[in-house]
């Protein structure tokens, strides 16, 4: 039974055993008033069709890792969940006419921002997080239309050549199983990243899990597709991820669930290094974005956080390097057991006979003298909190917090509402209060290079 499902799904066929009936029943139960507010769920099509993948994708997916972070000693899936639906592969975004681009994005349930900027040229990414079929082809091999996005974070980086859509099975709450059309390490493509894979396919709708007709993932599994998805860990050890699972089979894994927007799944404190920054040339528009590129010698330590979804104040707008105080605070505990909260940028906090100063954020976009709506960052799953100071003080760091309320903004994934939301459209939810323990990697950076250095 399992394999029958799998083979159907492997060809990109959507397996909806109960979905349409459930939706029909939901519409009938809710009556006409709600029936015309049916959950947005466009049909996702495209993917491998016998033609060769794009040249840029082939270049992207080479097996190269340089000082790539692993986050834990053992390999596992740290997190996975439906991020957003329908906005991956919007054909109208290939128009040269801005009004056409906007109308097509809104029709697909995407957000379109009002952009106030001093820049004379505005990137499409500043208006929307939806992407065109051609854009998908460039970094996922083949074009798709109206697909859903689902990031999967691993505790070790992947060998990109082993990553295909056929490595993943996503089980939904209606009993069906589906496989993605395409998979890639984009946008986590830098040689020192590559521990997050994003898959595009048909993984659910925008209804919250407690609503009739809601469709969402409940479990994830890595299967053997003939090129087993492989991870690289301590000492360059390569392991197959086949058989790894994530999810209870019952709980919802979707950012359309209130309180379940993007969060953190790892954080690691290292000495600053720029080894492995950047990726293949075609992908480096936002590079260099490392701490040294932004802050020079002040970048002494890097507190890198791994997110479960793209991090944005509204789903579209970039995070600015200057916005540490808007989103984050860091907890340190000194030798006497006292808590210190690092809440300000540029303030030396005295801890254990030394000081630690938050310099700013990095792994966003290029350094600029000021930032506005036109700024475009890398929109991946890493953000670096760059620190300077004395090692005694830095070693006291224990936890990163995203307060997400009060004076702090929450984060949205790319399914968020943007700054000019359509009242009739359902968007993905903001992330919750998050407290993530920090792994201290000052003595061993917990990174891997592949192929191993001679
Ligand atoms: Ca594979
Ligand atoms: Ca970077
Ligand atoms: Ca980033």
mmCIF file of C-alpha atoms and ligand atoms in Angstrom, residues 190 192-193 276-278 286-291 304 362-364 378 380 382 384, ligand 2:
data_model
loop_
_atom_site.group_PDB
_atom_site.id
_atom_site.type_symbol
_atom_site.label_atom_id
_atom_site.label_comp_id
_atom_site.label_asym_id
_atom_site.label_seq_id
_atom_site.Cartn_x
_atom_site.Cartn_y
_atom_site.Cartn_z
ATOM 1 C CA UNK A 190 26.601 29.189 0.635
ATOM 2 C CA UNK A 192 29.336 27.125 4.769
ATOM 3 C CA UNK A 193 25.537 26.590 5.008
ATOM 4 C CA UNK A 276 32.976 29.113 2.912
ATOM 5 C CA UNK A 277 31.123 32.403 2.485
ATOM 6 C CA UNK A 278 29.364 32.692 -0.860
ATOM 7 C CA UNK A 286 23.728 39.401 -1.967
ATOM 8 C CA UNK A 287 27.362 38.447 -1.231
ATOM 9 C CA UNK A 288 29.531 39.160 0.638
ATOM 10 C CA UNK A 289 27.177 39.408 3.581
ATOM 11 C CA UNK A 290 29.404 38.068 6.346
ATOM 12 C CA UNK A 291 30.295 39.821 9.582
ATOM 13 C CA UNK A 304 24.660 31.987 13.976
ATOM 14 C CA UNK A 362 24.935 39.700 9.183
ATOM 15 C CA UNK A 363 24.255 36.993 6.611
ATOM 16 C CA UNK A 364 21.596 39.311 5.226
ATOM 17 C CA UNK A 378 19.527 36.484 1.094
ATOM 18 C CA UNK A 380 17.706 32.041 3.833
ATOM 19 C CA UNK A 382 20.741 31.668 8.713
ATOM 20 C CA UNK A 384 24.426 35.913 12.187
HETATM 21 CA CA1 LIG B 2 26.835 34.502 4.262
#
